[in-house]
Amino acid sequence: MILLDGKLVSEELKKQIAVEAAELLEKTGRKPHLVAVLVGNDGGSETYVASKMRNCEKVGFKSSLIRYDNTVTEAELLNKIQELNQDKEVDGFIVQLPLPKHINPDVITEAIDYRKDVDGFHPINLGRMQRNLPCFLPATPYGIMLMLEYYGIETAGKHCVVVGRSNIVGSPMSILMARNAKPGNCTVTLTHSRTQNLKDFTLKADILIAAIGKKNFITADMVKEGAVIIDVGMNRESSETTKSGYKLFGDVDFDGVAPKSSYITPVPGGVGLMTIVSLLKNTLAAAKREIY
Ligand code: GUN
């Protein structure tokens, strides 16, 4: 079993990003600038956004945080998005999800200029992704592709089973793995909450991507010997034994599954760290105006 080490890979890729950001600063006098919009104070979102901002500074980007409380209206948020779309000092921006119930995330996502949509959630970016055209890829799936690439894991002709069909992870992941690209060229099965006899599918997976948001959902009996296991789970539970006051659990029962796997991502220390690298890569591409 080989551990897919998100810490190692993300640090390496961040070094390359920092070099490119320094070159861009030298050439243009500007740092790539990422803006994050955060609504409310969901514990997970707070942590993720703080980490995004911190990592921007680490690689020599400028970052700004715009906060609203839970009572912000959709119209107010749309106004801010228009402003950010037009602001030449902003290369890319994200609106952290989830949003309060009275705000429609699809309306917000579509209002973002696709050329600044470094989350890769806009339908133009999703459509271009499906066609293998230049676009911003959604951060978590992109991070998984970078991880597979880094470790030289062969994907062509393999059976990839994705568990979970979210807009952010499962659905785009299934498209990326099926594309005629490297990594890619998988036979893909996308499973979800209505899938019957899930285990029949997961047992056939050469590459299993778990993105369901349920702690230790994938157990050893559901996994084929030698499978590549990618755990996207970010299940937070409060804990008195950690400094942060919470503990993170994956969707995969690591202790049970790891001995059967060829490669496996830990939680924490796996996919989560790669997601941030993708956001940085997208922001750099936005600053270079590579997507237009
Ligand atoms: N919430 C969970 N993951 C993400 C992400 O990648 N981007 C945004 N904007 N919100 C998220």
Tab-separated table of C-alpha atoms and ligand atoms in Angstrom:
chain	number	residue	atom	x	y	z
A	1	MET	CA	0.000	0.000	0.000
A	2	ILE	CA	1.323	3.431	-0.936
A	3	LEU	CA	0.009	6.514	0.845
A	4	LEU	CA	-0.987	9.335	-1.517
A	5	ASP	CA	0.621	12.104	0.474
A	6	GLY	CA	-1.275	15.342	-0.009
A	7	LYS	CA	1.175	17.229	2.158
A	8	LEU	CA	4.178	16.215	0.077
A	9	VAL	CA	2.530	16.809	-3.302
A	10	SER	CA	0.839	20.066	-2.334
A	11	GLU	CA	4.074	21.531	-0.922
A	12	GLU	CA	5.932	20.612	-4.087
A	13	LEU	CA	3.292	22.096	-6.380
A	14	LYS	CA	3.039	25.242	-4.241
A	15	LYS	CA	6.779	25.803	-4.707
A	16	GLN	CA	6.263	25.801	-8.491
A	17	ILE	CA	3.285	28.140	-8.170
A	18	ALA	CA	5.344	30.540	-6.029
A	19	VAL	CA	8.075	30.639	-8.689
A	20	GLU	CA	5.517	31.462	-11.395
A	21	ALA	CA	3.869	34.121	-9.218
A	22	ALA	CA	7.265	35.756	-8.637
A	23	GLU	CA	7.941	35.744	-12.385
A	24	LEU	CA	4.570	37.346	-13.016
A	25	LEU	CA	5.237	40.002	-10.390
A	26	GLU	CA	8.591	40.741	-12.007
A	27	LYS	CA	7.004	41.032	-15.454
A	28	THR	CA	3.781	42.889	-14.652
A	29	GLY	CA	4.322	44.436	-11.225
A	30	ARG	CA	1.214	42.630	-9.980
A	31	LYS	CA	0.524	39.696	-7.705
A	32	PRO	CA	-2.310	37.304	-8.579
A	33	HIS	CA	-5.283	38.435	-6.488
A	34	LEU	CA	-7.928	36.063	-5.120
A	35	VAL	CA	-11.043	37.306	-3.333
A	36	ALA	CA	-13.185	35.012	-1.172
A	37	VAL	CA	-16.741	35.888	-0.233
A	38	LEU	CA	-17.873	34.236	2.990
A	39	VAL	CA	-21.468	34.368	4.208
A	40	GLY	CA	-22.278	33.528	7.835
A	41	ASN	CA	-19.991	31.607	10.165
A	42	ASP	CA	-20.264	27.940	9.342
A	43	GLY	CA	-17.318	26.295	11.134
A	44	GLY	CA	-16.139	24.298	8.128
A	45	SER	CA	-16.357	27.254	5.745
A	46	GLU	CA	-14.461	29.483	8.178
A	47	THR	CA	-11.624	26.954	8.344
A	48	TYR	CA	-11.460	26.358	4.584
A	49	VAL	CA	-11.533	30.043	3.663
A	50	ALA	CA	-8.881	30.904	6.269
A	51	SER	CA	-6.694	28.176	4.801
A	52	LYS	CA	-7.239	29.460	1.242
A	53	MET	CA	-6.222	32.981	2.294
A	54	ARG	CA	-3.181	31.735	4.208
A	55	ASN	CA	-1.997	29.658	1.259
A	56	CYS	CA	-2.350	32.620	-1.114
A	57	GLU	CA	0.030	34.617	1.035
A	58	LYS	CA	2.440	31.664	1.180
A	59	VAL	CA	2.841	31.517	-2.606
A	60	GLY	CA	3.045	35.291	-3.058
A	61	PHE	CA	-0.561	36.037	-4.064
A	62	LYS	CA	-2.707	38.823	-2.735
A	63	SER	CA	-5.888	37.646	-1.008
A	64	SER	CA	-8.928	39.482	0.289
A	65	LEU	CA	-11.861	38.278	2.332
A	66	ILE	CA	-15.310	39.833	2.082
A	67	ARG	CA	-17.680	38.790	4.866
A	68	TYR	CA	-21.441	39.002	5.156
A	69	ASP	CA	-23.633	37.778	7.909
A	70	ASN	CA	-26.386	35.234	7.365
A	71	THR	CA	-29.036	37.891	6.722
A	72	VAL	CA	-27.463	39.190	3.509
A	73	THR	CA	-29.934	39.193	0.602
A	74	GLU	CA	-29.387	37.545	-2.749
A	75	ALA	CA	-29.565	41.004	-4.374
A	76	GLU	CA	-26.803	42.368	-2.139
A	77	LEU	CA	-24.612	39.415	-2.968
A	78	LEU	CA	-25.326	39.807	-6.704
A	79	ASN	CA	-24.305	43.484	-6.500
A	80	LYS	CA	-21.004	42.547	-4.937
A	81	ILE	CA	-20.458	39.912	-7.622
A	82	GLN	CA	-21.005	42.506	-10.374
A	83	GLU	CA	-18.500	44.754	-8.673
A	84	LEU	CA	-15.921	41.953	-8.456
A	85	ASN	CA	-16.571	40.972	-12.081
A	86	GLN	CA	-15.616	44.496	-13.164
A	87	ASP	CA	-12.768	45.110	-10.737
A	88	LYS	CA	-9.512	44.947	-12.739
A	89	GLU	CA	-7.554	44.419	-9.527
A	90	VAL	CA	-9.342	41.099	-8.920
A	91	ASP	CA	-8.132	38.129	-10.972
A	92	GLY	CA	-10.440	35.514	-9.518
A	93	PHE	CA	-13.013	35.120	-6.782
A	94	ILE	CA	-15.035	32.469	-5.025
A	95	VAL	CA	-18.248	32.484	-3.043
A	96	GLN	CA	-17.821	29.849	-0.351
A	97	LEU	CA	-20.581	27.238	-0.214
A	98	PRO	CA	-22.904	26.334	1.400
A	99	LEU	CA	-24.988	29.530	1.380
A	100	PRO	CA	-27.996	30.255	3.620
A	101	LYS	CA	-31.250	28.695	2.374
A	102	HIS	CA	-32.735	31.974	1.097
A	103	ILE	CA	-29.922	32.334	-1.453
A	104	ASN	CA	-29.947	30.203	-4.576
A	105	PRO	CA	-26.394	28.942	-5.209
A	106	ASP	CA	-27.114	28.425	-8.926
A	107	VAL	CA	-28.072	32.085	-9.351
A	108	ILE	CA	-24.892	33.153	-7.567
A	109	THR	CA	-22.683	30.792	-9.558
A	110	GLU	CA	-24.062	31.941	-12.905
A	111	ALA	CA	-23.591	35.610	-11.985
A	112	ILE	CA	-19.812	35.168	-11.660
A	113	ASP	CA	-17.846	36.068	-14.794
A	114	TYR	CA	-16.621	32.669	-16.017
A	115	ARG	CA	-13.172	34.233	-16.637
A	116	LYS	CA	-12.885	34.892	-12.889
A	117	ASP	CA	-14.642	31.693	-11.768
A	118	VAL	CA	-11.601	30.043	-10.180
A	119	ASP	CA	-13.906	27.523	-8.480
A	120	GLY	CA	-14.810	26.209	-11.937
A	121	PHE	CA	-18.516	26.009	-11.023
A	122	HIS	CA	-19.950	28.225	-13.792
A	123	PRO	CA	-21.845	26.278	-16.493
A	124	ILE	CA	-19.465	27.664	-19.152
A	125	ASN	CA	-16.499	26.166	-17.322
A	126	LEU	CA	-18.361	22.890	-16.748
A	127	GLY	CA	-19.335	22.692	-20.441
A	128	ARG	CA	-15.804	23.421	-21.545
A	129	MET	CA	-14.498	20.802	-19.128
A	130	GLN	CA	-16.778	18.204	-20.662
A	131	ARG	CA	-15.474	19.141	-24.130
A	132	ASN	CA	-11.840	19.114	-23.014
A	133	LEU	CA	-11.456	22.836	-23.780
A	134	PRO	CA	-9.417	25.390	-21.774
A	135	CYS	CA	-11.335	26.174	-18.579
A	136	PHE	CA	-11.117	26.414	-14.818
A	137	LEU	CA	-11.542	22.916	-13.376
A	138	PRO	CA	-13.409	22.545	-10.072
A	139	ALA	CA	-10.845	22.482	-7.297
A	140	THR	CA	-11.392	19.097	-5.659
A	141	PRO	CA	-11.624	17.007	-8.850
A	142	TYR	CA	-8.659	18.945	-10.278
A	143	GLY	CA	-6.677	18.227	-7.104
A	144	ILE	CA	-7.407	14.514	-7.451
A	145	MET	CA	-6.217	14.573	-11.088
A	146	LEU	CA	-2.991	16.305	-10.001
A	147	MET	CA	-2.476	13.639	-7.329
A	148	LEU	CA	-3.009	10.762	-9.800
A	149	GLU	CA	-0.639	12.472	-12.231
A	150	TYR	CA	2.047	13.061	-9.592
A	151	TYR	CA	2.127	9.392	-8.570
A	152	GLY	CA	1.962	8.222	-12.199
A	153	ILE	CA	-1.127	6.115	-11.546
A	154	GLU	CA	-2.374	4.541	-14.768
A	155	THR	CA	-6.037	5.320	-15.346
A	156	ALA	CA	-6.571	4.419	-19.025
A	157	GLY	CA	-8.933	1.489	-19.427
A	158	LYS	CA	-9.542	1.198	-15.689
A	159	HIS	CA	-12.948	1.053	-14.073
A	160	CYS	CA	-13.462	4.148	-11.927
A	161	VAL	CA	-16.399	4.122	-9.538
A	162	VAL	CA	-17.423	7.478	-8.091
A	163	VAL	CA	-19.663	7.411	-5.013
A	164	GLY	CA	-21.643	10.658	-4.750
A	165	ARG	CA	-22.950	12.978	-7.477
A	166	SER	CA	-22.545	16.443	-5.974
A	167	ASN	CA	-22.065	19.443	-8.256
A	168	ILE	CA	-18.762	20.189	-6.566
A	169	VAL	CA	-17.111	16.761	-6.578
A	170	GLY	CA	-18.857	13.589	-7.763
A	171	SER	CA	-20.450	14.832	-10.935
A	172	PRO	CA	-17.426	16.712	-12.370
A	173	MET	CA	-15.108	13.925	-11.192
A	174	SER	CA	-17.025	11.392	-13.282
A	175	ILE	CA	-16.666	13.624	-16.357
A	176	LEU	CA	-12.932	14.171	-15.856
A	177	MET	CA	-12.150	10.490	-15.393
A	178	ALA	CA	-14.073	9.586	-18.559
A	179	ARG	CA	-12.442	12.263	-20.758
A	180	ASN	CA	-10.010	11.314	-23.478
A	181	ALA	CA	-7.073	12.745	-21.535
A	182	LYS	CA	-4.293	11.761	-19.143
A	183	PRO	CA	-5.304	11.090	-16.413
A	184	GLY	CA	-8.639	9.938	-17.784
A	185	ASN	CA	-9.853	7.336	-20.286
A	186	CYS	CA	-11.570	5.383	-17.525
A	187	THR	CA	-14.785	3.461	-17.768
A	188	VAL	CA	-16.782	5.393	-15.212
A	189	THR	CA	-19.692	4.395	-13.001
A	190	LEU	CA	-21.321	7.250	-11.099
A	191	THR	CA	-23.221	5.963	-8.066
A	192	HIS	CA	-25.385	7.958	-5.643
A	193	SER	CA	-27.956	7.767	-2.878
A	194	ARG	CA	-30.484	5.965	-5.109
A	195	THR	CA	-28.043	3.344	-6.370
A	196	GLN	CA	-29.216	-0.149	-5.525
A	197	ASN	CA	-26.701	-2.721	-4.329
A	198	LEU	CA	-23.882	-0.183	-4.145
A	199	LYS	CA	-21.394	-2.821	-3.070
A	200	ASP	CA	-21.790	-4.679	-6.401
A	201	PHE	CA	-20.325	-1.563	-8.060
A	202	THR	CA	-17.671	-0.565	-5.546
A	203	LEU	CA	-16.290	-4.121	-5.583
A	204	LYS	CA	-15.620	-3.722	-9.317
A	205	ALA	CA	-13.677	-0.473	-8.926
A	206	ASP	CA	-10.010	-0.292	-9.918
A	207	ILE	CA	-10.189	3.321	-8.772
A	208	LEU	CA	-12.741	4.177	-6.087
A	209	ILE	CA	-13.560	7.815	-5.373
A	210	ALA	CA	-15.637	8.310	-2.232
A	211	ALA	CA	-17.424	11.667	-2.027
A	212	ILE	CA	-20.587	11.062	-0.025
A	213	GLY	CA	-19.966	12.933	3.202
A	214	LYS	CA	-20.529	9.969	5.530
A	215	LYS	CA	-17.893	8.982	8.038
A	216	ASN	CA	-16.258	5.574	7.373
A	217	PHE	CA	-18.973	4.675	4.847
A	218	ILE	CA	-16.669	2.623	2.607
A	219	THR	CA	-15.606	-0.493	4.459
A	220	ALA	CA	-13.107	-3.227	3.550
A	221	ASP	CA	-15.810	-5.634	2.336
A	222	MET	CA	-16.786	-3.078	-0.361
A	223	VAL	CA	-13.318	-2.798	-1.892
A	224	LYS	CA	-11.458	-4.915	-4.440
A	225	GLU	CA	-7.955	-6.105	-3.590
A	226	GLY	CA	-5.395	-3.697	-5.110
A	227	ALA	CA	-7.807	-0.818	-5.738
A	228	VAL	CA	-6.754	2.842	-5.748
A	229	ILE	CA	-8.764	4.615	-3.039
A	230	ILE	CA	-9.436	8.349	-3.131
A	231	ASP	CA	-11.209	9.639	-0.023
A	232	VAL	CA	-12.869	13.034	-0.447
A	233	GLY	CA	-14.640	12.898	2.924
A	234	MET	CA	-14.372	15.948	5.199
A	235	ASN	CA	-16.598	14.864	8.064
A	236	ARG	CA	-16.034	17.085	11.094
A	237	GLU	CA	-16.760	15.947	14.618
A	238	SER	CA	-16.126	17.967	17.737
A	239	SER	CA	-13.292	16.640	19.834
A	240	GLU	CA	-11.748	17.542	23.143
A	241	THR	CA	-8.406	16.039	22.257
A	242	THR	CA	-7.453	18.380	19.396
A	243	LYS	CA	-6.329	22.000	19.488
A	244	SER	CA	-8.853	23.050	16.851
A	245	GLY	CA	-11.734	21.517	18.826
A	246	TYR	CA	-12.722	19.137	16.054
A	247	LYS	CA	-11.511	16.023	14.303
A	248	LEU	CA	-11.759	15.197	10.608
A	249	PHE	CA	-12.948	11.814	9.307
A	250	GLY	CA	-12.984	10.512	5.756
A	251	ASP	CA	-15.705	8.622	3.901
A	252	VAL	CA	-13.447	5.556	3.945
A	253	ASP	CA	-12.710	3.338	6.931
A	254	PHE	CA	-8.964	3.829	6.477
A	255	ASP	CA	-7.731	1.157	8.884
A	256	GLY	CA	-9.882	-1.523	7.327
A	257	VAL	CA	-9.461	-0.520	3.687
A	258	ALA	CA	-5.775	0.522	3.517
A	259	PRO	CA	-4.327	-3.043	3.693
A	260	LYS	CA	-6.408	-4.043	0.626
A	261	SER	CA	-5.519	-0.996	-1.458
A	262	SER	CA	-2.601	-0.284	-3.809
A	263	TYR	CA	-2.765	3.470	-3.150
A	264	ILE	CA	-4.893	5.384	-0.660
A	265	THR	CA	-5.351	9.004	0.433
A	266	PRO	CA	-5.424	9.714	4.175
A	267	VAL	CA	-7.867	12.119	5.855
A	268	PRO	CA	-6.612	14.614	6.827
A	269	GLY	CA	-3.506	15.027	4.685
A	270	GLY	CA	-4.861	13.855	1.341
A	271	VAL	CA	-7.350	15.373	-1.070
A	272	GLY	CA	-8.143	18.433	1.082
A	273	LEU	CA	-4.641	19.861	0.699
A	274	MET	CA	-4.753	19.254	-3.067
A	275	THR	CA	-8.001	21.214	-3.372
A	276	ILE	CA	-6.234	24.363	-2.239
A	277	VAL	CA	-3.415	23.827	-4.717
A	278	SER	CA	-5.978	23.656	-7.534
A	279	LEU	CA	-7.509	26.938	-6.443
A	280	LEU	CA	-4.044	28.519	-6.476
A	281	LYS	CA	-3.347	27.092	-9.941
A	282	ASN	CA	-6.647	28.451	-11.220
A	283	THR	CA	-5.951	31.865	-9.696
A	284	LEU	CA	-2.540	31.961	-11.346
A	285	ALA	CA	-4.128	31.016	-14.692
A	286	ALA	CA	-6.698	33.777	-14.174
A	287	ALA	CA	-3.959	36.326	-13.455
A	288	LYS	CA	-2.240	35.245	-16.680
A	289	ARG	CA	-5.574	35.576	-18.511
A	290	GLU	CA	-5.265	32.004	-19.777
A	291	ILE	CA	-9.041	31.448	-19.788
A	292	TYR	CA	-11.010	33.827	-21.981
B	1	GUN	N1	-17.563	24.367	-0.294
B	1	GUN	C1	-16.966	23.145	-0.298
B	1	GUN	N2	-16.040	23.065	-1.249
B	1	GUN	C2	-16.041	24.251	-1.888
B	1	GUN	C3	-15.264	24.774	-2.976
B	1	GUN	O1	-14.414	24.113	-3.587
B	1	GUN	N3	-15.569	26.052	-3.329
B	1	GUN	C4	-16.509	26.801	-2.700
B	1	GUN	N4	-16.727	28.032	-3.139
B	1	GUN	N5	-17.236	26.333	-1.694
B	1	GUN	C5	-16.980	25.068	-1.294
